[in-house]
mmCIF file of N, CA and C in Angstrom:
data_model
loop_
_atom_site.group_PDB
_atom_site.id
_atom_site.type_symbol
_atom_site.label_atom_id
_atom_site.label_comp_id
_atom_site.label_asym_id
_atom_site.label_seq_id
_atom_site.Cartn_x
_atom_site.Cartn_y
_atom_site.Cartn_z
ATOM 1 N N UNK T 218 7.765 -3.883 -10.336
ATOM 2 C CA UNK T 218 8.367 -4.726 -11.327
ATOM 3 C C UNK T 218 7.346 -5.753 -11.775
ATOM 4 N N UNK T 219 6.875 -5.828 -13.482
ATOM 5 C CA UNK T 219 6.482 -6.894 -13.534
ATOM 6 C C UNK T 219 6.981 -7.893 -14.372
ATOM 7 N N UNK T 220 6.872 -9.322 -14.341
ATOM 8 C CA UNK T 220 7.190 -9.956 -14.786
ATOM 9 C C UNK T 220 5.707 -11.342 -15.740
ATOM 10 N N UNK T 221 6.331 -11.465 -16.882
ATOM 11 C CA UNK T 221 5.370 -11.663 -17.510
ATOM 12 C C UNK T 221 6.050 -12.945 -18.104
ATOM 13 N N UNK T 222 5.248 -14.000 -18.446
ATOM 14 C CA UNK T 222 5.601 -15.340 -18.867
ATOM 15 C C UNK T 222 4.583 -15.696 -20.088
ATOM 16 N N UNK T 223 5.285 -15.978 -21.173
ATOM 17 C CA UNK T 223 4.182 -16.765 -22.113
ATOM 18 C C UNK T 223 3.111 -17.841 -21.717
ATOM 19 N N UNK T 224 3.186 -18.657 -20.743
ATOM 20 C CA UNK T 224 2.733 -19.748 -20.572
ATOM 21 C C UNK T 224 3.158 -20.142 -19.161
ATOM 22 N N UNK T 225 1.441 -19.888 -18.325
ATOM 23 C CA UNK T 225 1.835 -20.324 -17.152
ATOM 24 C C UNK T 225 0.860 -21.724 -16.772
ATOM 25 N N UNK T 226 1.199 -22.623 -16.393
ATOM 26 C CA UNK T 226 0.095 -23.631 -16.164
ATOM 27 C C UNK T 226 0.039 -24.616 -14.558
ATOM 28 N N UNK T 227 -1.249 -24.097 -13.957
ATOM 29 C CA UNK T 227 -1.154 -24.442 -13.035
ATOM 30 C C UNK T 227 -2.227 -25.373 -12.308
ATOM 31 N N UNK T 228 -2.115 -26.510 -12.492
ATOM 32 C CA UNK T 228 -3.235 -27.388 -12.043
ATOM 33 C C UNK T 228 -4.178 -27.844 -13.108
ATOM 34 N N UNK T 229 -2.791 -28.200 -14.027
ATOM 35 C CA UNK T 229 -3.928 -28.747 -15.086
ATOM 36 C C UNK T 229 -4.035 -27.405 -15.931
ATOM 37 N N UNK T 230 -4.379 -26.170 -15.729
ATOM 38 C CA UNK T 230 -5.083 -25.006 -16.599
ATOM 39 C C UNK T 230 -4.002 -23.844 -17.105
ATOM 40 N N UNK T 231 -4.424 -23.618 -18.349
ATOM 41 C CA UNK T 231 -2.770 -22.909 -18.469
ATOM 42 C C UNK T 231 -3.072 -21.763 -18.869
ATOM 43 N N UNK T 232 -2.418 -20.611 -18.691
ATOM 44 C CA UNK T 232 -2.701 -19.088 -18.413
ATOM 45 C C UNK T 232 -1.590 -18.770 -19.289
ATOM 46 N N UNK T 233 -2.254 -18.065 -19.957
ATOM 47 C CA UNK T 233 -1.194 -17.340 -21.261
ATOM 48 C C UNK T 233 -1.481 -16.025 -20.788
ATOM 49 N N UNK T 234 0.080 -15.498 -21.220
ATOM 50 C CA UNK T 234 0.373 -14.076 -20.175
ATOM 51 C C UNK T 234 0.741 -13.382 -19.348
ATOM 52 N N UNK T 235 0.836 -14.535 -18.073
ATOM 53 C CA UNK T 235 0.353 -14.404 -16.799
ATOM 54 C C UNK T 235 1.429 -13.292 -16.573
ATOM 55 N N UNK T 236 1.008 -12.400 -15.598
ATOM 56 C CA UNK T 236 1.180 -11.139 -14.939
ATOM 57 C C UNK T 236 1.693 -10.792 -13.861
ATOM 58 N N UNK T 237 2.536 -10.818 -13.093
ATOM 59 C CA UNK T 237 2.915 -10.706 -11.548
ATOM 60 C C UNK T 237 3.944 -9.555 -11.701
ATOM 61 N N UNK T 238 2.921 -8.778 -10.123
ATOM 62 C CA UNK T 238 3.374 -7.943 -9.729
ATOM 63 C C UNK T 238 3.651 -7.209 -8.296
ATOM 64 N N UNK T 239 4.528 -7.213 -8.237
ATOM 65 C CA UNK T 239 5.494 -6.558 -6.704
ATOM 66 C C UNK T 239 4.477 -6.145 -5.706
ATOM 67 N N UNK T 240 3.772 -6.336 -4.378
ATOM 68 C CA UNK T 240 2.977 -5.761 -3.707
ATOM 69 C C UNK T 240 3.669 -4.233 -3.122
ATOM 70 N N UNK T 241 2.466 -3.667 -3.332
ATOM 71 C CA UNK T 241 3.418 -2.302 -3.132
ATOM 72 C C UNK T 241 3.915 -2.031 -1.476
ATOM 73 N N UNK T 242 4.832 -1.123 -1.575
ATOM 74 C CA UNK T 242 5.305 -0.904 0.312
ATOM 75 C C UNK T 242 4.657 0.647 0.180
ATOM 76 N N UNK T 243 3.980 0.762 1.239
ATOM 77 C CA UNK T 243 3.493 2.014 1.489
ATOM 78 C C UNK T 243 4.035 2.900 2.856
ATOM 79 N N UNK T 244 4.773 3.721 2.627
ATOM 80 C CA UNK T 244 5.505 4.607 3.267
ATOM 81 C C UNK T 244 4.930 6.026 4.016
ATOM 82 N N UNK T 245 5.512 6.549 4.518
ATOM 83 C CA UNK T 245 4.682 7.863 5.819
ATOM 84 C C UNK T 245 5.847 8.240 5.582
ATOM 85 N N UNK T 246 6.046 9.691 4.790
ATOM 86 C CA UNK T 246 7.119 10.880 4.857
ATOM 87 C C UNK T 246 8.749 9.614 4.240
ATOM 88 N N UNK T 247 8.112 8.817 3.848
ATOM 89 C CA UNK T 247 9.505 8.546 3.427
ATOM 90 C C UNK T 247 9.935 6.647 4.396
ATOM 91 N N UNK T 248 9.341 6.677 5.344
ATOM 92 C CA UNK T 248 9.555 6.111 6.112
ATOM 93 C C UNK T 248 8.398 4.374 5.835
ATOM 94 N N UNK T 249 8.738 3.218 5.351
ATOM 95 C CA UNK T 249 8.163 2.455 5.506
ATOM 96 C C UNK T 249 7.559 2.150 6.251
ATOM 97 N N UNK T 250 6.078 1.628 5.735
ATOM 98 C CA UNK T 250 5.034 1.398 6.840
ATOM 99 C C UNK T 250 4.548 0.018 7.096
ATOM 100 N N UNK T 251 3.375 -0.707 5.409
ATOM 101 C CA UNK T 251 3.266 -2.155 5.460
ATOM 102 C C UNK T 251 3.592 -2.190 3.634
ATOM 103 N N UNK T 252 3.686 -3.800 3.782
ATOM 104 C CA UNK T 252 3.604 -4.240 2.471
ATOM 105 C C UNK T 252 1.763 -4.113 2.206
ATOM 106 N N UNK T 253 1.249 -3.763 1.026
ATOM 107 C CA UNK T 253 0.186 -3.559 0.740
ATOM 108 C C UNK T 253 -0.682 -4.880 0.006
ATOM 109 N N UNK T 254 -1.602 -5.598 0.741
ATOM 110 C CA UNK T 254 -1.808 -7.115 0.211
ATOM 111 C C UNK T 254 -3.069 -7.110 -0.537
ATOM 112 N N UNK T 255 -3.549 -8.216 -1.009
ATOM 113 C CA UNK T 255 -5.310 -8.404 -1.335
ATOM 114 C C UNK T 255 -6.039 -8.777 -0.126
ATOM 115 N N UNK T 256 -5.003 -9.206 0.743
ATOM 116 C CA UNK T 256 -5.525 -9.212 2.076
ATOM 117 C C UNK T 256 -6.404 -7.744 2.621
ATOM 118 N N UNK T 257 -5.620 -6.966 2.053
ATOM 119 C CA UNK T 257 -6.131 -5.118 2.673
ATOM 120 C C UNK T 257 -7.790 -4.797 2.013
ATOM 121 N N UNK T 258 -8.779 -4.794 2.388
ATOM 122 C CA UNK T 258 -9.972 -4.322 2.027
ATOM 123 C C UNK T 258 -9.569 -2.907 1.392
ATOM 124 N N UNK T 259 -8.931 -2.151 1.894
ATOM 125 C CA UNK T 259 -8.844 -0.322 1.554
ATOM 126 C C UNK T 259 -7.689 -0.112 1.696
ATOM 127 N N UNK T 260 -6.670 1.326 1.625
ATOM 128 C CA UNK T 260 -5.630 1.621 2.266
ATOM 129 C C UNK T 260 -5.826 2.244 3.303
ATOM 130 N N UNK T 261 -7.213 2.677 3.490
ATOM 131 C CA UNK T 261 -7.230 3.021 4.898
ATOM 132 C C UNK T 261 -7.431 1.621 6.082
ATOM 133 N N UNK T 262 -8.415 0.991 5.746
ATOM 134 C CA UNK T 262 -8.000 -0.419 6.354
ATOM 135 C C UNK T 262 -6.452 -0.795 6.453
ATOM 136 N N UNK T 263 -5.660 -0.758 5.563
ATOM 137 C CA UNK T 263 -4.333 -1.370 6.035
ATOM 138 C C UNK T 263 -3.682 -0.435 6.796
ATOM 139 N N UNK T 264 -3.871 0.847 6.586
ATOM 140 C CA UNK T 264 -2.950 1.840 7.690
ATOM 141 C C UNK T 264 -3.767 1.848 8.624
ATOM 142 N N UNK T 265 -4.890 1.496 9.034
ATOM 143 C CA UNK T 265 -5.411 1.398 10.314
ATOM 144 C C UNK T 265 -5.267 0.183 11.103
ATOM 145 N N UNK T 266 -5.056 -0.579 10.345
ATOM 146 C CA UNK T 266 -4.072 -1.884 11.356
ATOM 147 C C UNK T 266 -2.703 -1.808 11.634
ATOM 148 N N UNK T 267 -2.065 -1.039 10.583
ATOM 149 C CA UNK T 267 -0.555 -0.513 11.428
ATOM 150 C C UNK T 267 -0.497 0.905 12.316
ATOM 151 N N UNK T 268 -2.252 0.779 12.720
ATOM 152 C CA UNK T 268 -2.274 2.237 13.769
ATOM 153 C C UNK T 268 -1.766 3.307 13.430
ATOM 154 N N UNK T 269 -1.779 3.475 12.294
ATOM 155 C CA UNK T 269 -1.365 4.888 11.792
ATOM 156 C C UNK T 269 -2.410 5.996 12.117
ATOM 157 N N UNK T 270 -2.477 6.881 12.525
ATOM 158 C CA UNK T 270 -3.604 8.141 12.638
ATOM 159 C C UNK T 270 -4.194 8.657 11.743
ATOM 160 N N UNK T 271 -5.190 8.387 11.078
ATOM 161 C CA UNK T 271 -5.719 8.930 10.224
ATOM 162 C C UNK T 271 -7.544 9.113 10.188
ATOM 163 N N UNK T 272 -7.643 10.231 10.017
ATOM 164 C CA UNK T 272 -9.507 10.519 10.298
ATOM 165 C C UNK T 272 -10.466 10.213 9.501
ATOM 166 N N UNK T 273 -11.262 9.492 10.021
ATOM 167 C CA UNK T 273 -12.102 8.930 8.897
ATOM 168 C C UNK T 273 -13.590 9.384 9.401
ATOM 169 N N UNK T 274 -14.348 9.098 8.545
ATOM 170 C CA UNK T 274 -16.213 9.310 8.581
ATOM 171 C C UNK T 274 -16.774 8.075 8.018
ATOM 172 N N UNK T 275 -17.272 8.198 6.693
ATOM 173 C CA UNK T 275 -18.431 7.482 6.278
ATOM 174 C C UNK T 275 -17.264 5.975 5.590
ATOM 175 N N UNK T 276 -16.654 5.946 5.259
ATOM 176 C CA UNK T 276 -15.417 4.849 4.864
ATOM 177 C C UNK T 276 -15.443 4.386 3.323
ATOM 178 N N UNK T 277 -16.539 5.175 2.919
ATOM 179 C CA UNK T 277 -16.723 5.243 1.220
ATOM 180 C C UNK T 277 -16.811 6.229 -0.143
ATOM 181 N N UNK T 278 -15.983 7.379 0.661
ATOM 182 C CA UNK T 278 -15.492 8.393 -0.745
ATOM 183 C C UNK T 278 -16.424 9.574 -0.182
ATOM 184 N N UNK T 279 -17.143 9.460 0.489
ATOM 185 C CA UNK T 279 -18.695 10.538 0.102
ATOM 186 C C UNK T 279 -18.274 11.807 0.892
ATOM 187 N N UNK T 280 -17.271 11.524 2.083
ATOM 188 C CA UNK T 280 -17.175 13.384 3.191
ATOM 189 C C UNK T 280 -15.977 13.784 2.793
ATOM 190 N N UNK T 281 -14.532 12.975 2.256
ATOM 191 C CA UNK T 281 -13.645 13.583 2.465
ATOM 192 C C UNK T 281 -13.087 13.740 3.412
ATOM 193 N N UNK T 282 -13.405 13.029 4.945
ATOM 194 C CA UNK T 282 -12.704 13.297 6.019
ATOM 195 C C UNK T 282 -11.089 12.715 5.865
ATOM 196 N N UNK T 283 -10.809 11.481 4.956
ATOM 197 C CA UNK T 283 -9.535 11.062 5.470
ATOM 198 C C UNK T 283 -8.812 11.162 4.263
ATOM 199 N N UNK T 284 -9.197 12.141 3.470
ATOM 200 C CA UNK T 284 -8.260 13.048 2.577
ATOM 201 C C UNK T 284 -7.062 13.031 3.195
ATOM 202 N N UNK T 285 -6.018 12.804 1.499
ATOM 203 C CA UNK T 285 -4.450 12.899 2.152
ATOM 204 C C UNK T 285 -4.186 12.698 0.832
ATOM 205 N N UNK T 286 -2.485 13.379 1.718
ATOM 206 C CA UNK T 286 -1.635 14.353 0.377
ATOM 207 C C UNK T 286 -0.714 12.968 0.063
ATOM 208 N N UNK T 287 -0.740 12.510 -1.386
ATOM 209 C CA UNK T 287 0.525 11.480 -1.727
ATOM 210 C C UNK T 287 1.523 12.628 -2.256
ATOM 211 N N UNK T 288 2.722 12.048 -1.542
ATOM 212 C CA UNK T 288 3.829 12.023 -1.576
ATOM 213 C C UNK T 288 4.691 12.235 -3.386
ATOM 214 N N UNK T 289 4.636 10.677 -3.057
ATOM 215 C CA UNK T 289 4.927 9.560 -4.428
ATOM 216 C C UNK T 289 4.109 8.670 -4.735
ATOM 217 N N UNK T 290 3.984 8.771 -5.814
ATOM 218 C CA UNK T 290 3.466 7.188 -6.201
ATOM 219 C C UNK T 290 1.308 7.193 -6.961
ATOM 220 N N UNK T 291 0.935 6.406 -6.573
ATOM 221 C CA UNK T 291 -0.484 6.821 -7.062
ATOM 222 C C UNK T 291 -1.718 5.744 -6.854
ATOM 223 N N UNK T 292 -2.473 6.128 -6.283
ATOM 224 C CA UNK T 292 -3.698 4.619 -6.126
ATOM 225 C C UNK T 292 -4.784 4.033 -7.860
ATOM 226 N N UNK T 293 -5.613 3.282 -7.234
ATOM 227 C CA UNK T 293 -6.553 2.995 -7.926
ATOM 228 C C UNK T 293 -7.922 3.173 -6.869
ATOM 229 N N UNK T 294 -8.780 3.324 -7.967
ATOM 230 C CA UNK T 294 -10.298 3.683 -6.511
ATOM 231 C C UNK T 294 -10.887 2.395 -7.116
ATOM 232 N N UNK T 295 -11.446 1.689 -6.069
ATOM 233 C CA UNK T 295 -12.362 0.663 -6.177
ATOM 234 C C UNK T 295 -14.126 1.243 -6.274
ATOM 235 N N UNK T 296 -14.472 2.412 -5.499
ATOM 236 C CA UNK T 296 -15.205 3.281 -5.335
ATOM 237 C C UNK T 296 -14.891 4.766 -5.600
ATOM 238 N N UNK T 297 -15.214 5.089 -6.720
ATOM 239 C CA UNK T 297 -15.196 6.440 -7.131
ATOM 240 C C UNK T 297 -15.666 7.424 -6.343
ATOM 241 N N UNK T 298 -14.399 8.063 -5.926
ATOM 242 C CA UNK T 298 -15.025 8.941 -4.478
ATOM 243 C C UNK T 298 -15.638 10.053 -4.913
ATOM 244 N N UNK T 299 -16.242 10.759 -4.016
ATOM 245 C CA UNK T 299 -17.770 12.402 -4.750
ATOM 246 C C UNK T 299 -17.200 13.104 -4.166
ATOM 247 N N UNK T 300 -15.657 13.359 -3.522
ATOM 248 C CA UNK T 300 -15.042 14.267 -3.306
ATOM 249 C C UNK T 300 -14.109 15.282 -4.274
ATOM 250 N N UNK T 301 -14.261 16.634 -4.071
ATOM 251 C CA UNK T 301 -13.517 16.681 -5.399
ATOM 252 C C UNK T 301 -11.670 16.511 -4.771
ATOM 253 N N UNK T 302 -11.226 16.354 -5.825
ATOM 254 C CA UNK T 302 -9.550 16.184 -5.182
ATOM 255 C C UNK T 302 -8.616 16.872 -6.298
ATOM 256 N N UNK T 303 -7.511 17.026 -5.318
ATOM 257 C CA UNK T 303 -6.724 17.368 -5.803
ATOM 258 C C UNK T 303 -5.070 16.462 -6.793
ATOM 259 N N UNK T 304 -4.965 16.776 -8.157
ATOM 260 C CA UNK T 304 -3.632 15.352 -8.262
ATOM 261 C C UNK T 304 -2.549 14.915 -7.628
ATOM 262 N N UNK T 305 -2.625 15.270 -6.398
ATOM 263 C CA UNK T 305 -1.634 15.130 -5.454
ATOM 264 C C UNK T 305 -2.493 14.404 -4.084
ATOM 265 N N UNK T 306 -3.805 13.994 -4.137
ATOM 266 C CA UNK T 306 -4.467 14.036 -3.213
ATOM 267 C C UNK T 306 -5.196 12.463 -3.075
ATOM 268 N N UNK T 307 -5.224 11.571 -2.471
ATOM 269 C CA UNK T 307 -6.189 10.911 -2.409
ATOM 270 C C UNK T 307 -7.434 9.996 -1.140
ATOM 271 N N UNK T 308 -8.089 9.610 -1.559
ATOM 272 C CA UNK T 308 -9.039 8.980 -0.140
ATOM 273 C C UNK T 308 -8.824 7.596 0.134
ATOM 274 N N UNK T 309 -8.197 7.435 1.119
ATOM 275 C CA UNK T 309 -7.699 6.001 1.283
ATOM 276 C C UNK T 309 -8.547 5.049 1.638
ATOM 277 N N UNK T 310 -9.782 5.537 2.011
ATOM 278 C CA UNK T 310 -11.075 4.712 2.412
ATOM 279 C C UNK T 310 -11.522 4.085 1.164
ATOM 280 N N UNK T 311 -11.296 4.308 -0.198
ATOM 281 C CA UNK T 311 -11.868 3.391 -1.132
ATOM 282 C C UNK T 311 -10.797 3.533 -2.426
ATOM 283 N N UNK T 312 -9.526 3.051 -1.952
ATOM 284 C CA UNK T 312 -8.446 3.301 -2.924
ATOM 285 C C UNK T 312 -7.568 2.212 -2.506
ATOM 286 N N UNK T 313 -6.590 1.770 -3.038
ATOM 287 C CA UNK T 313 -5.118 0.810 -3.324
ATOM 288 C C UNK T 313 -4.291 1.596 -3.691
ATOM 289 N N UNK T 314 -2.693 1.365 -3.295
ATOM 290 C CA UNK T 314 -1.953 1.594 -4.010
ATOM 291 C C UNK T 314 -1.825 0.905 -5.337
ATOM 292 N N UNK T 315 -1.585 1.503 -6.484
ATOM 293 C CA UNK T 315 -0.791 2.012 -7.556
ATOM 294 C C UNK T 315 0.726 0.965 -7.424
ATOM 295 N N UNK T 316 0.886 0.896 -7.251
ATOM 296 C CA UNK T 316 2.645 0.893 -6.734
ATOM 297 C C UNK T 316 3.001 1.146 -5.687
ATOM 298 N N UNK T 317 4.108 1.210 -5.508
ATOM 299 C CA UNK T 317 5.117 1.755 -3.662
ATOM 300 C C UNK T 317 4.674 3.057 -3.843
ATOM 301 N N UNK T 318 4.169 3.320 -2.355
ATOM 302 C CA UNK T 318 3.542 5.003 -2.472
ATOM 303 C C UNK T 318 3.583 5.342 -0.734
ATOM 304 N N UNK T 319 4.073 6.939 -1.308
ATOM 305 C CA UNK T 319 4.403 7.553 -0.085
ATOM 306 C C UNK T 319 3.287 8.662 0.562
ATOM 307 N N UNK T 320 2.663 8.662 1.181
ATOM 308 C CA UNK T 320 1.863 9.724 1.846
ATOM 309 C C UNK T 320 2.389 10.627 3.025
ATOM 310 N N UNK T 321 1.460 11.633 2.958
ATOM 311 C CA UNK T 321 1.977 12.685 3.688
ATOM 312 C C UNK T 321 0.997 12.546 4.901
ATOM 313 N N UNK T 322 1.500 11.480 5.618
ATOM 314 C CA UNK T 322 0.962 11.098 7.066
ATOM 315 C C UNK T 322 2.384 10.837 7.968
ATOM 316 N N UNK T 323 1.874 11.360 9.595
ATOM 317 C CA UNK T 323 2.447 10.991 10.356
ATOM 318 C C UNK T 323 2.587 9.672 10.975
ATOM 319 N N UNK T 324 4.013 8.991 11.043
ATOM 320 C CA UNK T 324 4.380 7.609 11.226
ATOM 321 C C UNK T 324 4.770 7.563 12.782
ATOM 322 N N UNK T 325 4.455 8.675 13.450
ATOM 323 C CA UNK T 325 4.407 8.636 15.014
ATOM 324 C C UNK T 325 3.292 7.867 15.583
ATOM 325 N N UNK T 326 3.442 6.541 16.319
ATOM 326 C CA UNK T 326 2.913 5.832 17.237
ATOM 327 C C UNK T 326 2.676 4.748 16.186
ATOM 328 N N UNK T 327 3.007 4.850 15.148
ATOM 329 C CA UNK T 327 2.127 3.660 14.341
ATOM 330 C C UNK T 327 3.704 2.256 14.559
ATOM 331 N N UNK T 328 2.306 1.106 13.604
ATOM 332 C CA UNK T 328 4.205 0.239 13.900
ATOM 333 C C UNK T 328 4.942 0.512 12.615
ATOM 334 N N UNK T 329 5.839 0.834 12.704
ATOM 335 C CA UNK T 329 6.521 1.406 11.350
ATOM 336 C C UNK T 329 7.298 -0.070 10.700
ATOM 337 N N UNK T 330 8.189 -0.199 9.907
ATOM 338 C CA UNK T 330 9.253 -1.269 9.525
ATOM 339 C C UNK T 330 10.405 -0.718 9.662
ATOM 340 N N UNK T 331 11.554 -1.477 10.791
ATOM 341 C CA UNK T 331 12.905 -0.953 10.890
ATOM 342 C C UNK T 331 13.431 -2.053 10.750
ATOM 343 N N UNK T 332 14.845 -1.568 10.213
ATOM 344 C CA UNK T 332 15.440 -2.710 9.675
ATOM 345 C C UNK T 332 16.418 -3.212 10.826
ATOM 346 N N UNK T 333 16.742 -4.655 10.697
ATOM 347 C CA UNK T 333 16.946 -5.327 12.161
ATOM 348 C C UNK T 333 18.461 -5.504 11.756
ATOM 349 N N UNK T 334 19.184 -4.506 13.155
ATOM 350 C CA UNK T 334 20.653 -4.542 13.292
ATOM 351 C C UNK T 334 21.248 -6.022 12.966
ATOM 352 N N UNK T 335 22.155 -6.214 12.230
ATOM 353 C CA UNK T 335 23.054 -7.614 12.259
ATOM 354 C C UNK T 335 24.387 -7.272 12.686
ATOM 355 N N UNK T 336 24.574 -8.098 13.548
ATOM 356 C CA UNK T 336 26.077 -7.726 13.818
ATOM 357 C C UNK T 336 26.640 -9.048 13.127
ATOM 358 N N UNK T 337 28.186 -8.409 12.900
ATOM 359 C CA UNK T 337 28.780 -8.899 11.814
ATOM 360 C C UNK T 337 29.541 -10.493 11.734
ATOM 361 N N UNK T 338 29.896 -11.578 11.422
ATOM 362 C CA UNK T 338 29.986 -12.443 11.878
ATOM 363 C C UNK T 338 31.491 -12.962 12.081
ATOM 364 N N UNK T 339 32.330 -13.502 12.681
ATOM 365 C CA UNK T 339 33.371 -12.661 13.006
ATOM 366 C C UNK T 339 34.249 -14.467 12.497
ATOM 367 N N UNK T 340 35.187 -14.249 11.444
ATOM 368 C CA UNK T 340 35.572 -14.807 10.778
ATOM 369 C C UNK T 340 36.561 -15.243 11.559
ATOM 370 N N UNK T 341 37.462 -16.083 11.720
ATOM 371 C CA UNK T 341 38.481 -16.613 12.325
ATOM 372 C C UNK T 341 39.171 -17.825 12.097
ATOM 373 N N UNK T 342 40.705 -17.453 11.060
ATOM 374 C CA UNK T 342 41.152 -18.827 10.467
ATOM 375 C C UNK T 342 41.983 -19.498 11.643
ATOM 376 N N UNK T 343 42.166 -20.717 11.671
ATOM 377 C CA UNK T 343 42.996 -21.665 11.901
ATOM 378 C C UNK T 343 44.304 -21.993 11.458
#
């Protein structure tokens, strides 16, 4: 979702335009994984801090080792990888998500996001 404002001004300096947009959630088979930040150097950097399994080599486009199948959704390359690929395919070692995007990785052992039981709050008139 983005949301766009004629006139944003912040500290004195004013930004015509301004642009904001949703950090994407990046998912394994369906299953939420992390929110995707500017904090993240790569997407393989961010799924390798939520210990996700994924094989890597040189960490900049050039072997193709940590090739992977998207799901949904679609990156951007910061580094134009010399692998050839497929449109269903990308290298997370020098890519971002696009948007909320789903890959075809296993979410076994990694820390996944589950949503936290509430039990219900139990009303009682007088």
């Amino acid at each position: 979702m983005r949301v766009s404002l004629p006139t944003l001004i912040s500290n004195k300096t004013v930004f015509s335009q301004a642009v904001f947009k949703k950090a994407p959630i990046v998912s394994l088979h369906g299953q939420p994984v992390l929110l995707y930040t500017s904090n993240h150097q790569s997407l393989l950097a961010a799924l390798e801090q939520k210990k996700v399994r994924i094989f890597s080599e040189c960490r900049n486009g050039f072997c193709g080792a940590c090739k992977t199948k998207i799901n949904r959704g679609s990156v951007v390359y910061h580094t134009e990888p010399l692998v050839e690929l497929e449109a269903d395919e990308c290298l997370p070692c020098c890519c971002h998500p696009d948007g909320d995007l789903d890959l075809a990785l296993s979410a076994q052992g990694a820390e996944v996001v589950t949503p936290h039981a509430t039990e219900p709050i139990a009303c009682t008139a007088e």
